[in-house]
Amino acid sequence: MNIENMPKIELHCHLDGSVRKETIKEILGFEGDITDKVIAKEKCESLKEYLTMFDLPLKCMQTKENIVRITFELFEDMANENVKYAEVRFAPRLHMEEGLDYQDIIESVIEGIKKAEKKYDIKGNIIIIAMRHEDVEKSIEVVENSKIYLGTKVIAFDLAGNEADFPPYIHEKAINLAKGYGYRITLHAGEAGDKHNILDAIELGAERIGHGIAAKDDYHLRDLIKHHNISLEVCPTSNYQTKAVDKYEHHPIKMFLNEGIRVTVNTDNRTVSDINLTREYKKLVEKLSMTDDELYELYLNSVEASFCDEKTKKELLRKW
Ligand SMILES: [Zn+2]
């Protein structure tokens, strides 16, 4: 399989974790190397340490102009490695430090995606994030203020951030509200937190789970994931960095796949994890002996798991 030319789908990619290093330097006027400030160590102490790498990129994302540019550049990078469809996610409330409001932020991301769609063979949609360390009133605000963009690129709602200290049930009201408005639901769970968060996320109505690695030690939970048709968005390099797995070679993706769980491969954060989908798939082939048939299966899983419309899904199936 020629991994470079293989069509790809990205379902779990944080906009603020995927800002080009050169763009950060240019916007903030830095000279010299900023690698240790924006790229996490190969193995972090914890997810919390990994999350500190978002400080500089977020500083760059406080104006409409910069958000449009950064979104466009991300989609350009993805198009250049044959990503045909991407769902990019961000938390609007992290972009309000200099006075932007929901409308400014979301419309800037939409503009960046549309600009890239015109220039490249790629399509994109948006997953809106509420930060789990904030209280539920704030996540309700996020749901309410983003809902007018449902159908205009915004398709889903997610909870992200410090999972170990803030389990999903804190945000139950916001999740229920989002479901009622027609957002699709994907929730980060079982990344740094334990397996109960995965179970809770499913009970709360998540159709997809961000990571879900904690299911690796629980057959019954994996059986439940399978029978509820829950898709897992795993991000092997990031999972290794945040210690969700102790060795890349021990990543449970093959087990998930062999057991019939709809597992998908994603980057999480292209800059912070210093990865793209091409390199991630190459690592899966090299370190986990992923076969061509399995790569195809992963592609089909991503098409099925995506939140796009049926027409786009059919187009994506024809790309392989
Ligand atoms: Zn994530």
PDB file of C-alpha atoms and ligand atoms in Angstrom:
ATOM      1  CA  MET A   1       0.000   0.000   0.000  1.00  0.00           C
ATOM      2  CA  ASN A   2       1.312   3.426  -0.908  1.00  0.00           C
ATOM      3  CA  ILE A   3       0.479   5.271   2.303  1.00  0.00           C
ATOM      4  CA  GLU A   4       1.175   8.711   0.792  1.00  0.00           C
ATOM      5  CA  ASN A   5      -1.387   8.260  -1.977  1.00  0.00           C
ATOM      6  CA  MET A   6      -3.938   6.421   0.137  1.00  0.00           C
ATOM      7  CA  PRO A   7      -7.106   8.482   0.708  1.00  0.00           C
ATOM      8  CA  LYS A   8      -7.502   9.423   4.352  1.00  0.00           C
ATOM      9  CA  ILE A   9     -10.143  10.656   6.762  1.00  0.00           C
ATOM     10  CA  GLU A  10      -9.469  12.641   9.921  1.00  0.00           C
ATOM     11  CA  LEU A  11     -12.186  12.537  12.588  1.00  0.00           C
ATOM     12  CA  HIS A  12     -10.294  13.631  15.698  1.00  0.00           C
ATOM     13  CA  CYS A  13      -8.134  16.688  15.166  1.00  0.00           C
ATOM     14  CA  HIS A  14      -7.914  19.718  17.442  1.00  0.00           C
ATOM     15  CA  LEU A  15      -7.507  22.989  15.587  1.00  0.00           C
ATOM     16  CA  ASP A  16      -5.436  24.603  18.363  1.00  0.00           C
ATOM     17  CA  GLY A  17      -3.146  21.557  18.581  1.00  0.00           C
ATOM     18  CA  SER A  18      -2.482  21.635  14.863  1.00  0.00           C
ATOM     19  CA  VAL A  19      -1.201  25.162  14.174  1.00  0.00           C
ATOM     20  CA  ARG A  20       1.913  25.212  11.991  1.00  0.00           C
ATOM     21  CA  LYS A  21       5.006  25.957  14.063  1.00  0.00           C
ATOM     22  CA  GLU A  22       6.145  28.566  11.534  1.00  0.00           C
ATOM     23  CA  THR A  23       2.778  30.321  11.761  1.00  0.00           C
ATOM     24  CA  ILE A  24       3.028  30.510  15.556  1.00  0.00           C
ATOM     25  CA  LYS A  25       6.503  32.044  15.274  1.00  0.00           C
ATOM     26  CA  GLU A  26       5.377  34.529  12.664  1.00  0.00           C
ATOM     27  CA  ILE A  27       2.236  35.665  14.507  1.00  0.00           C
ATOM     28  CA  LEU A  28       3.936  35.972  17.895  1.00  0.00           C
ATOM     29  CA  GLY A  29       7.149  37.413  16.462  1.00  0.00           C
ATOM     30  CA  PHE A  30       9.362  34.682  17.918  1.00  0.00           C
ATOM     31  CA  GLU A  31      12.804  34.028  16.579  1.00  0.00           C
ATOM     32  CA  GLY A  32      14.690  30.837  17.156  1.00  0.00           C
ATOM     33  CA  ASP A  33      13.415  27.411  17.964  1.00  0.00           C
ATOM     34  CA  ILE A  34      10.088  26.994  19.792  1.00  0.00           C
ATOM     35  CA  THR A  35       9.935  23.209  19.496  1.00  0.00           C
ATOM     36  CA  ASP A  36       9.984  22.535  23.253  1.00  0.00           C
ATOM     37  CA  LYS A  37       7.152  25.034  23.764  1.00  0.00           C
ATOM     38  CA  VAL A  38       4.720  23.617  21.192  1.00  0.00           C
ATOM     39  CA  ILE A  39       5.643  19.975  20.639  1.00  0.00           C
ATOM     40  CA  ALA A  40       5.084  17.631  23.556  1.00  0.00           C
ATOM     41  CA  LYS A  41       7.827  15.266  24.631  1.00  0.00           C
ATOM     42  CA  GLU A  42       7.714  11.779  23.189  1.00  0.00           C
ATOM     43  CA  LYS A  43       6.506  10.685  26.593  1.00  0.00           C
ATOM     44  CA  CYS A  44       4.857  13.258  28.887  1.00  0.00           C
ATOM     45  CA  GLU A  45       4.412  12.896  32.627  1.00  0.00           C
ATOM     46  CA  SER A  46       0.647  13.121  32.136  1.00  0.00           C
ATOM     47  CA  LEU A  47      -2.163  14.414  29.933  1.00  0.00           C
ATOM     48  CA  LYS A  48      -1.969  17.623  32.003  1.00  0.00           C
ATOM     49  CA  GLU A  49       1.632  18.205  30.915  1.00  0.00           C
ATOM     50  CA  TYR A  50       0.659  17.505  27.295  1.00  0.00           C
ATOM     51  CA  LEU A  51      -2.091  20.125  27.549  1.00  0.00           C
ATOM     52  CA  THR A  52       0.402  22.903  28.449  1.00  0.00           C
ATOM     53  CA  MET A  53       1.610  22.799  24.818  1.00  0.00           C
ATOM     54  CA  PHE A  54      -1.566  24.598  23.767  1.00  0.00           C
ATOM     55  CA  ASP A  55      -0.687  27.923  25.423  1.00  0.00           C
ATOM     56  CA  LEU A  56       1.245  29.504  22.527  1.00  0.00           C
ATOM     57  CA  PRO A  57      -1.024  28.328  19.708  1.00  0.00           C
ATOM     58  CA  LEU A  58      -4.051  29.644  21.587  1.00  0.00           C
ATOM     59  CA  LYS A  59      -2.360  33.040  21.888  1.00  0.00           C
ATOM     60  CA  CYS A  60      -2.255  33.108  18.077  1.00  0.00           C
ATOM     61  CA  MET A  61      -5.936  32.331  17.744  1.00  0.00           C
ATOM     62  CA  GLN A  62      -7.567  35.424  19.207  1.00  0.00           C
ATOM     63  CA  THR A  63      -8.329  37.335  15.983  1.00  0.00           C
ATOM     64  CA  LYS A  64     -10.648  36.440  13.123  1.00  0.00           C
ATOM     65  CA  GLU A  65      -7.874  36.853  10.563  1.00  0.00           C
ATOM     66  CA  ASN A  66      -5.572  34.424  12.368  1.00  0.00           C
ATOM     67  CA  ILE A  67      -8.311  31.851  12.926  1.00  0.00           C
ATOM     68  CA  VAL A  68      -9.221  31.889   9.214  1.00  0.00           C
ATOM     69  CA  ARG A  69      -5.548  31.526   8.282  1.00  0.00           C
ATOM     70  CA  ILE A  70      -4.820  28.724  10.760  1.00  0.00           C
ATOM     71  CA  THR A  71      -7.914  26.763   9.730  1.00  0.00           C
ATOM     72  CA  PHE A  72      -7.065  27.131   6.052  1.00  0.00           C
ATOM     73  CA  GLU A  73      -3.466  26.038   6.650  1.00  0.00           C
ATOM     74  CA  LEU A  74      -4.579  22.961   8.584  1.00  0.00           C
ATOM     75  CA  PHE A  75      -6.883  21.904   5.747  1.00  0.00           C
ATOM     76  CA  GLU A  76      -4.109  22.649   3.256  1.00  0.00           C
ATOM     77  CA  ASP A  77      -1.735  20.376   5.201  1.00  0.00           C
ATOM     78  CA  MET A  78      -4.360  17.654   5.318  1.00  0.00           C
ATOM     79  CA  ALA A  79      -5.186  17.970   1.602  1.00  0.00           C
ATOM     80  CA  ASN A  80      -1.480  17.644   0.821  1.00  0.00           C
ATOM     81  CA  GLU A  81      -1.422  14.218   2.427  1.00  0.00           C
ATOM     82  CA  ASN A  82      -4.619  13.112   0.695  1.00  0.00           C
ATOM     83  CA  VAL A  83      -7.063  13.631   3.525  1.00  0.00           C
ATOM     84  CA  LYS A  84     -10.397  13.810   1.712  1.00  0.00           C
ATOM     85  CA  TYR A  85     -12.635  14.611   4.642  1.00  0.00           C
ATOM     86  CA  ALA A  86     -11.936  16.038   8.097  1.00  0.00           C
ATOM     87  CA  GLU A  87     -13.895  16.913  11.188  1.00  0.00           C
ATOM     88  CA  VAL A  88     -11.918  19.538  13.033  1.00  0.00           C
ATOM     89  CA  ARG A  89     -12.729  20.466  16.625  1.00  0.00           C
ATOM     90  CA  PHE A  90     -12.182  23.470  18.862  1.00  0.00           C
ATOM     91  CA  ALA A  91     -13.514  25.106  22.012  1.00  0.00           C
ATOM     92  CA  PRO A  92     -14.901  28.560  21.170  1.00  0.00           C
ATOM     93  CA  ARG A  93     -14.427  29.759  24.752  1.00  0.00           C
ATOM     94  CA  LEU A  94     -10.635  29.446  24.415  1.00  0.00           C
ATOM     95  CA  HIS A  95     -10.627  32.103  21.681  1.00  0.00           C
ATOM     96  CA  MET A  96     -12.318  34.940  23.571  1.00  0.00           C
ATOM     97  CA  GLU A  97      -9.332  36.517  25.342  1.00  0.00           C
ATOM     98  CA  GLU A  98      -9.268  39.561  23.066  1.00  0.00           C
ATOM     99  CA  GLY A  99     -12.993  40.084  22.686  1.00  0.00           C
ATOM    100  CA  LEU A 100     -14.099  37.707  19.942  1.00  0.00           C
ATOM    101  CA  ASP A 101     -17.574  36.245  20.359  1.00  0.00           C
ATOM    102  CA  TYR A 102     -19.060  32.901  19.283  1.00  0.00           C
ATOM    103  CA  GLN A 103     -20.128  34.272  15.931  1.00  0.00           C
ATOM    104  CA  ASP A 104     -16.666  35.704  15.126  1.00  0.00           C
ATOM    105  CA  ILE A 105     -14.897  32.498  16.061  1.00  0.00           C
ATOM    106  CA  ILE A 106     -17.161  29.916  14.451  1.00  0.00           C
ATOM    107  CA  GLU A 107     -17.628  31.944  11.256  1.00  0.00           C
ATOM    108  CA  SER A 108     -13.842  32.344  10.949  1.00  0.00           C
ATOM    109  CA  VAL A 109     -13.341  28.586  11.142  1.00  0.00           C
ATOM    110  CA  ILE A 110     -16.126  28.074   8.577  1.00  0.00           C
ATOM    111  CA  GLU A 111     -14.470  30.636   6.289  1.00  0.00           C
ATOM    112  CA  GLY A 112     -11.085  28.894   6.563  1.00  0.00           C
ATOM    113  CA  ILE A 113     -12.617  25.512   5.713  1.00  0.00           C
ATOM    114  CA  LYS A 114     -14.582  26.894   2.755  1.00  0.00           C
ATOM    115  CA  LYS A 115     -11.483  28.585   1.376  1.00  0.00           C
ATOM    116  CA  ALA A 116      -9.615  25.252   1.483  1.00  0.00           C
ATOM    117  CA  GLU A 117     -12.568  23.358  -0.014  1.00  0.00           C
ATOM    118  CA  LYS A 118     -12.445  25.693  -3.025  1.00  0.00           C
ATOM    119  CA  LYS A 119      -8.749  25.131  -3.587  1.00  0.00           C
ATOM    120  CA  TYR A 120      -8.340  21.450  -2.721  1.00  0.00           C
ATOM    121  CA  ASP A 121     -10.132  18.104  -2.984  1.00  0.00           C
ATOM    122  CA  ILE A 122     -11.118  18.077   0.688  1.00  0.00           C
ATOM    123  CA  LYS A 123     -14.296  18.601   2.679  1.00  0.00           C
ATOM    124  CA  GLY A 124     -14.643  19.604   6.291  1.00  0.00           C
ATOM    125  CA  ASN A 125     -17.037  19.868   9.187  1.00  0.00           C
ATOM    126  CA  ILE A 126     -16.816  21.193  12.733  1.00  0.00           C
ATOM    127  CA  ILE A 127     -17.136  19.617  16.162  1.00  0.00           C
ATOM    128  CA  ILE A 128     -17.759  22.187  18.900  1.00  0.00           C
ATOM    129  CA  ILE A 129     -16.023  21.541  22.214  1.00  0.00           C
ATOM    130  CA  ALA A 130     -16.984  22.483  25.756  1.00  0.00           C
ATOM    131  CA  MET A 131     -14.148  22.317  28.284  1.00  0.00           C
ATOM    132  CA  ARG A 132     -14.880  19.833  31.051  1.00  0.00           C
ATOM    133  CA  HIS A 133     -13.196  21.845  33.836  1.00  0.00           C
ATOM    134  CA  GLU A 134     -15.725  24.627  33.334  1.00  0.00           C
ATOM    135  CA  ASP A 135     -19.128  24.334  34.937  1.00  0.00           C
ATOM    136  CA  VAL A 136     -22.181  23.047  33.120  1.00  0.00           C
ATOM    137  CA  GLU A 137     -23.640  26.548  32.630  1.00  0.00           C
ATOM    138  CA  LYS A 138     -20.664  27.362  30.429  1.00  0.00           C
ATOM    139  CA  SER A 139     -21.073  24.227  28.319  1.00  0.00           C
ATOM    140  CA  ILE A 140     -24.787  25.034  27.938  1.00  0.00           C
ATOM    141  CA  GLU A 141     -23.729  28.483  26.703  1.00  0.00           C
ATOM    142  CA  VAL A 142     -21.466  26.792  24.136  1.00  0.00           C
ATOM    143  CA  VAL A 143     -24.321  24.562  22.908  1.00  0.00           C
ATOM    144  CA  GLU A 144     -26.782  27.462  22.712  1.00  0.00           C
ATOM    145  CA  ASN A 145     -24.451  29.841  20.900  1.00  0.00           C
ATOM    146  CA  SER A 146     -23.202  27.354  18.331  1.00  0.00           C
ATOM    147  CA  LYS A 147     -26.551  25.844  17.370  1.00  0.00           C
ATOM    148  CA  ILE A 148     -27.372  28.340  14.611  1.00  0.00           C
ATOM    149  CA  TYR A 149     -24.440  26.875  12.679  1.00  0.00           C
ATOM    150  CA  LEU A 150     -25.838  23.347  12.735  1.00  0.00           C
ATOM    151  CA  GLY A 151     -26.150  22.469   9.056  1.00  0.00           C
ATOM    152  CA  THR A 152     -23.495  25.075   8.217  1.00  0.00           C
ATOM    153  CA  LYS A 153     -20.442  22.951   8.991  1.00  0.00           C
ATOM    154  CA  VAL A 154     -21.152  22.543  12.713  1.00  0.00           C
ATOM    155  CA  ILE A 155     -22.261  18.952  13.214  1.00  0.00           C
ATOM    156  CA  ALA A 156     -21.308  17.705  16.646  1.00  0.00           C
ATOM    157  CA  PHE A 157     -20.587  18.416  20.294  1.00  0.00           C
ATOM    158  CA  ASP A 158     -17.673  17.138  22.383  1.00  0.00           C
ATOM    159  CA  LEU A 159     -16.211  17.457  25.871  1.00  0.00           C
ATOM    160  CA  ALA A 160     -12.438  17.839  26.132  1.00  0.00           C
ATOM    161  CA  GLY A 161      -9.766  18.712  28.675  1.00  0.00           C
ATOM    162  CA  ASN A 162      -8.911  17.232  32.038  1.00  0.00           C
ATOM    163  CA  GLU A 163     -10.857  13.982  32.006  1.00  0.00           C
ATOM    164  CA  ALA A 164      -9.414  12.446  35.162  1.00  0.00           C
ATOM    165  CA  ASP A 165     -10.790  15.173  37.453  1.00  0.00           C
ATOM    166  CA  PHE A 166     -13.964  16.093  35.545  1.00  0.00           C
ATOM    167  CA  PRO A 167     -16.069  13.069  34.495  1.00  0.00           C
ATOM    168  CA  PRO A 168     -18.692  13.454  31.752  1.00  0.00           C
ATOM    169  CA  TYR A 169     -21.800  13.424  33.991  1.00  0.00           C
ATOM    170  CA  ILE A 170     -20.992  16.959  35.202  1.00  0.00           C
ATOM    171  CA  HIS A 171     -22.100  18.122  31.742  1.00  0.00           C
ATOM    172  CA  GLU A 172     -25.194  15.924  31.363  1.00  0.00           C
ATOM    173  CA  LYS A 173     -27.565  18.874  30.914  1.00  0.00           C
ATOM    174  CA  ALA A 174     -25.469  20.367  28.127  1.00  0.00           C
ATOM    175  CA  ILE A 175     -25.158  17.007  26.353  1.00  0.00           C
ATOM    176  CA  ASN A 176     -28.915  16.420  26.517  1.00  0.00           C
ATOM    177  CA  LEU A 177     -29.570  19.903  25.213  1.00  0.00           C
ATOM    178  CA  ALA A 178     -27.125  19.353  22.346  1.00  0.00           C
ATOM    179  CA  LYS A 179     -28.802  16.051  21.432  1.00  0.00           C
ATOM    180  CA  GLY A 180     -32.177  17.771  21.403  1.00  0.00           C
ATOM    181  CA  TYR A 181     -30.933  20.418  18.982  1.00  0.00           C
ATOM    182  CA  GLY A 182     -29.549  17.792  16.618  1.00  0.00           C
ATOM    183  CA  TYR A 183     -25.857  17.867  17.377  1.00  0.00           C
ATOM    184  CA  ARG A 184     -24.173  14.502  16.968  1.00  0.00           C
ATOM    185  CA  ILE A 185     -22.280  13.508  20.108  1.00  0.00           C
ATOM    186  CA  THR A 186     -18.670  12.405  20.505  1.00  0.00           C
ATOM    187  CA  LEU A 187     -17.023  12.560  23.923  1.00  0.00           C
ATOM    188  CA  HIS A 188     -13.413  12.228  25.041  1.00  0.00           C
ATOM    189  CA  ALA A 189     -13.362   9.279  27.426  1.00  0.00           C
ATOM    190  CA  GLY A 190     -10.962   6.581  28.555  1.00  0.00           C
ATOM    191  CA  GLU A 191      -7.890   8.554  27.478  1.00  0.00           C
ATOM    192  CA  ALA A 192      -6.422   9.686  30.795  1.00  0.00           C
ATOM    193  CA  GLY A 193      -9.513   8.765  32.767  1.00  0.00           C
ATOM    194  CA  ASP A 194     -10.650   5.290  33.654  1.00  0.00           C
ATOM    195  CA  LYS A 195     -13.063   2.964  31.883  1.00  0.00           C
ATOM    196  CA  HIS A 196     -16.099   4.201  33.822  1.00  0.00           C
ATOM    197  CA  ASN A 197     -15.935   7.411  31.826  1.00  0.00           C
ATOM    198  CA  ILE A 198     -16.413   5.370  28.653  1.00  0.00           C
ATOM    199  CA  LEU A 199     -19.461   3.658  30.077  1.00  0.00           C
ATOM    200  CA  ASP A 200     -20.839   6.994  31.281  1.00  0.00           C
ATOM    201  CA  ALA A 201     -20.212   8.597  27.882  1.00  0.00           C
ATOM    202  CA  ILE A 202     -22.179   5.809  26.180  1.00  0.00           C
ATOM    203  CA  GLU A 203     -25.016   6.169  28.698  1.00  0.00           C
ATOM    204  CA  LEU A 204     -25.016   9.896  28.015  1.00  0.00           C
ATOM    205  CA  GLY A 205     -25.611   9.192  24.333  1.00  0.00           C
ATOM    206  CA  ALA A 206     -22.164   9.426  22.752  1.00  0.00           C
ATOM    207  CA  GLU A 207     -22.097   7.814  19.298  1.00  0.00           C
ATOM    208  CA  ARG A 208     -18.341   8.094  19.219  1.00  0.00           C
ATOM    209  CA  ILE A 209     -15.699   8.044  21.919  1.00  0.00           C
ATOM    210  CA  GLY A 210     -12.529  10.096  21.717  1.00  0.00           C
ATOM    211  CA  HIS A 211      -9.770   7.514  22.386  1.00  0.00           C
ATOM    212  CA  GLY A 212     -11.509   4.892  24.574  1.00  0.00           C
ATOM    213  CA  ILE A 213      -8.149   3.298  25.347  1.00  0.00           C
ATOM    214  CA  ALA A 214      -9.205   2.290  28.864  1.00  0.00           C
ATOM    215  CA  ALA A 215     -11.495  -0.329  27.270  1.00  0.00           C
ATOM    216  CA  LYS A 216      -8.396  -2.384  26.432  1.00  0.00           C
ATOM    217  CA  ASP A 217      -8.518  -4.231  29.755  1.00  0.00           C
ATOM    218  CA  ASP A 218     -12.244  -4.896  29.879  1.00  0.00           C
ATOM    219  CA  TYR A 219     -13.770  -7.400  27.497  1.00  0.00           C
ATOM    220  CA  HIS A 220     -17.333  -6.694  28.633  1.00  0.00           C
ATOM    221  CA  LEU A 221     -16.938  -2.994  27.983  1.00  0.00           C
ATOM    222  CA  ARG A 222     -15.558  -3.706  24.505  1.00  0.00           C
ATOM    223  CA  ASP A 223     -18.508  -5.985  23.867  1.00  0.00           C
ATOM    224  CA  LEU A 224     -20.840  -3.174  24.884  1.00  0.00           C
ATOM    225  CA  ILE A 225     -19.013  -0.698  22.607  1.00  0.00           C
ATOM    226  CA  LYS A 226     -19.374  -3.143  19.743  1.00  0.00           C
ATOM    227  CA  HIS A 227     -23.030  -3.897  20.301  1.00  0.00           C
ATOM    228  CA  HIS A 228     -23.972  -0.249  20.666  1.00  0.00           C
ATOM    229  CA  ASN A 229     -22.141   0.470  17.383  1.00  0.00           C
ATOM    230  CA  ILE A 230     -19.967   3.021  19.121  1.00  0.00           C
ATOM    231  CA  SER A 231     -17.018   4.243  17.077  1.00  0.00           C
ATOM    232  CA  LEU A 232     -13.645   4.820  18.701  1.00  0.00           C
ATOM    233  CA  GLU A 233     -11.411   7.674  17.571  1.00  0.00           C
ATOM    234  CA  VAL A 234      -7.930   6.512  18.550  1.00  0.00           C
ATOM    235  CA  CYS A 235      -4.797   8.592  18.086  1.00  0.00           C
ATOM    236  CA  PRO A 236      -1.881   6.177  18.633  1.00  0.00           C
ATOM    237  CA  THR A 237       1.017   8.663  18.831  1.00  0.00           C
ATOM    238  CA  SER A 238      -0.885  10.968  21.159  1.00  0.00           C
ATOM    239  CA  ASN A 239      -2.063   7.982  23.225  1.00  0.00           C
ATOM    240  CA  TYR A 240       1.561   6.974  23.722  1.00  0.00           C
ATOM    241  CA  GLN A 241       2.629  10.528  24.634  1.00  0.00           C
ATOM    242  CA  THR A 242      -0.076  10.957  27.246  1.00  0.00           C
ATOM    243  CA  LYS A 243       0.658   7.525  28.722  1.00  0.00           C
ATOM    244  CA  ALA A 244      -2.728   6.084  27.753  1.00  0.00           C
ATOM    245  CA  VAL A 245      -0.533   3.227  26.440  1.00  0.00           C
ATOM    246  CA  ASP A 246       2.922   2.390  27.796  1.00  0.00           C
ATOM    247  CA  LYS A 247       4.428   1.470  24.416  1.00  0.00           C
ATOM    248  CA  TYR A 248       3.321   2.277  20.883  1.00  0.00           C
ATOM    249  CA  GLU A 249       3.545  -1.455  20.151  1.00  0.00           C
ATOM    250  CA  HIS A 250       1.032  -2.103  22.946  1.00  0.00           C
ATOM    251  CA  HIS A 251      -1.667   0.104  21.431  1.00  0.00           C
ATOM    252  CA  PRO A 252      -4.955  -1.850  21.424  1.00  0.00           C
ATOM    253  CA  ILE A 253      -6.044  -0.696  17.949  1.00  0.00           C
ATOM    254  CA  LYS A 254      -5.481  -4.123  16.377  1.00  0.00           C
ATOM    255  CA  MET A 255      -7.389  -5.867  19.122  1.00  0.00           C
ATOM    256  CA  PHE A 256     -10.275  -3.404  18.718  1.00  0.00           C
ATOM    257  CA  LEU A 257     -10.250  -3.971  14.961  1.00  0.00           C
ATOM    258  CA  ASN A 258     -10.065  -7.764  15.211  1.00  0.00           C
ATOM    259  CA  GLU A 259     -12.922  -7.836  17.695  1.00  0.00           C
ATOM    260  CA  GLY A 260     -15.127  -5.952  15.254  1.00  0.00           C
ATOM    261  CA  ILE A 261     -15.177  -2.606  17.038  1.00  0.00           C
ATOM    262  CA  ARG A 262     -15.501   0.341  14.683  1.00  0.00           C
ATOM    263  CA  VAL A 263     -12.131   1.902  15.424  1.00  0.00           C
ATOM    264  CA  THR A 264     -10.675   4.837  13.467  1.00  0.00           C
ATOM    265  CA  VAL A 265      -7.166   6.354  13.269  1.00  0.00           C
ATOM    266  CA  ASN A 266      -6.594  10.043  13.859  1.00  0.00           C
ATOM    267  CA  THR A 267      -3.845  12.513  14.772  1.00  0.00           C
ATOM    268  CA  ASP A 268      -5.393  14.359  17.748  1.00  0.00           C
ATOM    269  CA  ASN A 269      -2.920  17.265  17.496  1.00  0.00           C
ATOM    270  CA  ARG A 270      -0.707  17.530  14.456  1.00  0.00           C
ATOM    271  CA  THR A 271       1.727  20.020  15.974  1.00  0.00           C
ATOM    272  CA  VAL A 272       1.663  19.076  19.653  1.00  0.00           C
ATOM    273  CA  SER A 273       2.082  15.380  18.789  1.00  0.00           C
ATOM    274  CA  ASP A 274       4.355  16.128  15.807  1.00  0.00           C
ATOM    275  CA  ILE A 275       2.394  13.753  13.598  1.00  0.00           C
ATOM    276  CA  ASN A 276       0.234  13.534  10.497  1.00  0.00           C
ATOM    277  CA  LEU A 277      -1.934  10.710   9.192  1.00  0.00           C
ATOM    278  CA  THR A 278       0.673   9.510   6.692  1.00  0.00           C
ATOM    279  CA  ARG A 279       3.274   9.011   9.408  1.00  0.00           C
ATOM    280  CA  GLU A 280       0.712   7.547  11.785  1.00  0.00           C
ATOM    281  CA  TYR A 281      -0.349   4.899   9.255  1.00  0.00           C
ATOM    282  CA  LYS A 282       3.305   4.144   8.469  1.00  0.00           C
ATOM    283  CA  LYS A 283       3.950   3.567  12.163  1.00  0.00           C
ATOM    284  CA  LEU A 284       0.942   1.247  12.328  1.00  0.00           C
ATOM    285  CA  VAL A 285       2.379  -0.792   9.468  1.00  0.00           C
ATOM    286  CA  GLU A 286       5.911  -0.823  10.910  1.00  0.00           C
ATOM    287  CA  LYS A 287       5.227  -1.276  14.607  1.00  0.00           C
ATOM    288  CA  LEU A 288       1.912  -3.134  14.600  1.00  0.00           C
ATOM    289  CA  SER A 289       2.206  -4.978  11.273  1.00  0.00           C
ATOM    290  CA  MET A 290      -1.020  -3.478   9.986  1.00  0.00           C
ATOM    291  CA  THR A 291      -1.945  -5.137   6.675  1.00  0.00           C
ATOM    292  CA  ASP A 292      -3.410  -3.555   3.520  1.00  0.00           C
ATOM    293  CA  ASP A 293      -6.761  -5.196   4.271  1.00  0.00           C
ATOM    294  CA  GLU A 294      -6.726  -3.693   7.743  1.00  0.00           C
ATOM    295  CA  LEU A 295      -5.887  -0.255   6.347  1.00  0.00           C
ATOM    296  CA  TYR A 296      -8.894  -0.568   4.074  1.00  0.00           C
ATOM    297  CA  GLU A 297     -11.041  -1.661   7.006  1.00  0.00           C
ATOM    298  CA  LEU A 298      -9.887   1.426   8.947  1.00  0.00           C
ATOM    299  CA  TYR A 299     -10.858   3.634   6.022  1.00  0.00           C
ATOM    300  CA  LEU A 300     -14.323   2.065   5.835  1.00  0.00           C
ATOM    301  CA  ASN A 301     -14.679   2.533   9.587  1.00  0.00           C
ATOM    302  CA  SER A 302     -13.873   6.227   9.257  1.00  0.00           C
ATOM    303  CA  VAL A 303     -16.450   6.655   6.503  1.00  0.00           C
ATOM    304  CA  GLU A 304     -19.092   4.911   8.612  1.00  0.00           C
ATOM    305  CA  ALA A 305     -18.164   6.765  11.785  1.00  0.00           C
ATOM    306  CA  SER A 306     -18.085  10.206  10.183  1.00  0.00           C
ATOM    307  CA  PHE A 307     -20.888  12.632  10.929  1.00  0.00           C
ATOM    308  CA  CYS A 308     -21.175  13.812   7.300  1.00  0.00           C
ATOM    309  CA  ASP A 309     -24.248  13.337   5.110  1.00  0.00           C
ATOM    310  CA  GLU A 310     -24.917  10.182   3.094  1.00  0.00           C
ATOM    311  CA  LYS A 311     -23.939  11.820  -0.189  1.00  0.00           C
ATOM    312  CA  THR A 312     -20.481  12.686   1.155  1.00  0.00           C
ATOM    313  CA  LYS A 313     -20.118   9.170   2.582  1.00  0.00           C
ATOM    314  CA  LYS A 314     -20.816   7.685  -0.853  1.00  0.00           C
ATOM    315  CA  GLU A 315     -18.252  10.020  -2.421  1.00  0.00           C
ATOM    316  CA  LEU A 316     -15.695   9.020   0.207  1.00  0.00           C
ATOM    317  CA  LEU A 317     -16.286   5.321  -0.484  1.00  0.00           C
ATOM    318  CA  ARG A 318     -15.500   5.918  -4.148  1.00  0.00           C
ATOM    319  CA  LYS A 319     -12.166   7.569  -3.279  1.00  0.00           C
ATOM    320  CA  TRP A 320     -10.476   4.301  -2.268  1.00  0.00           C
TER     321      TRP A 320
HETATM  322 ZN    ZN B   1      -8.646  14.997  21.594  1.00  0.00          ZN
END
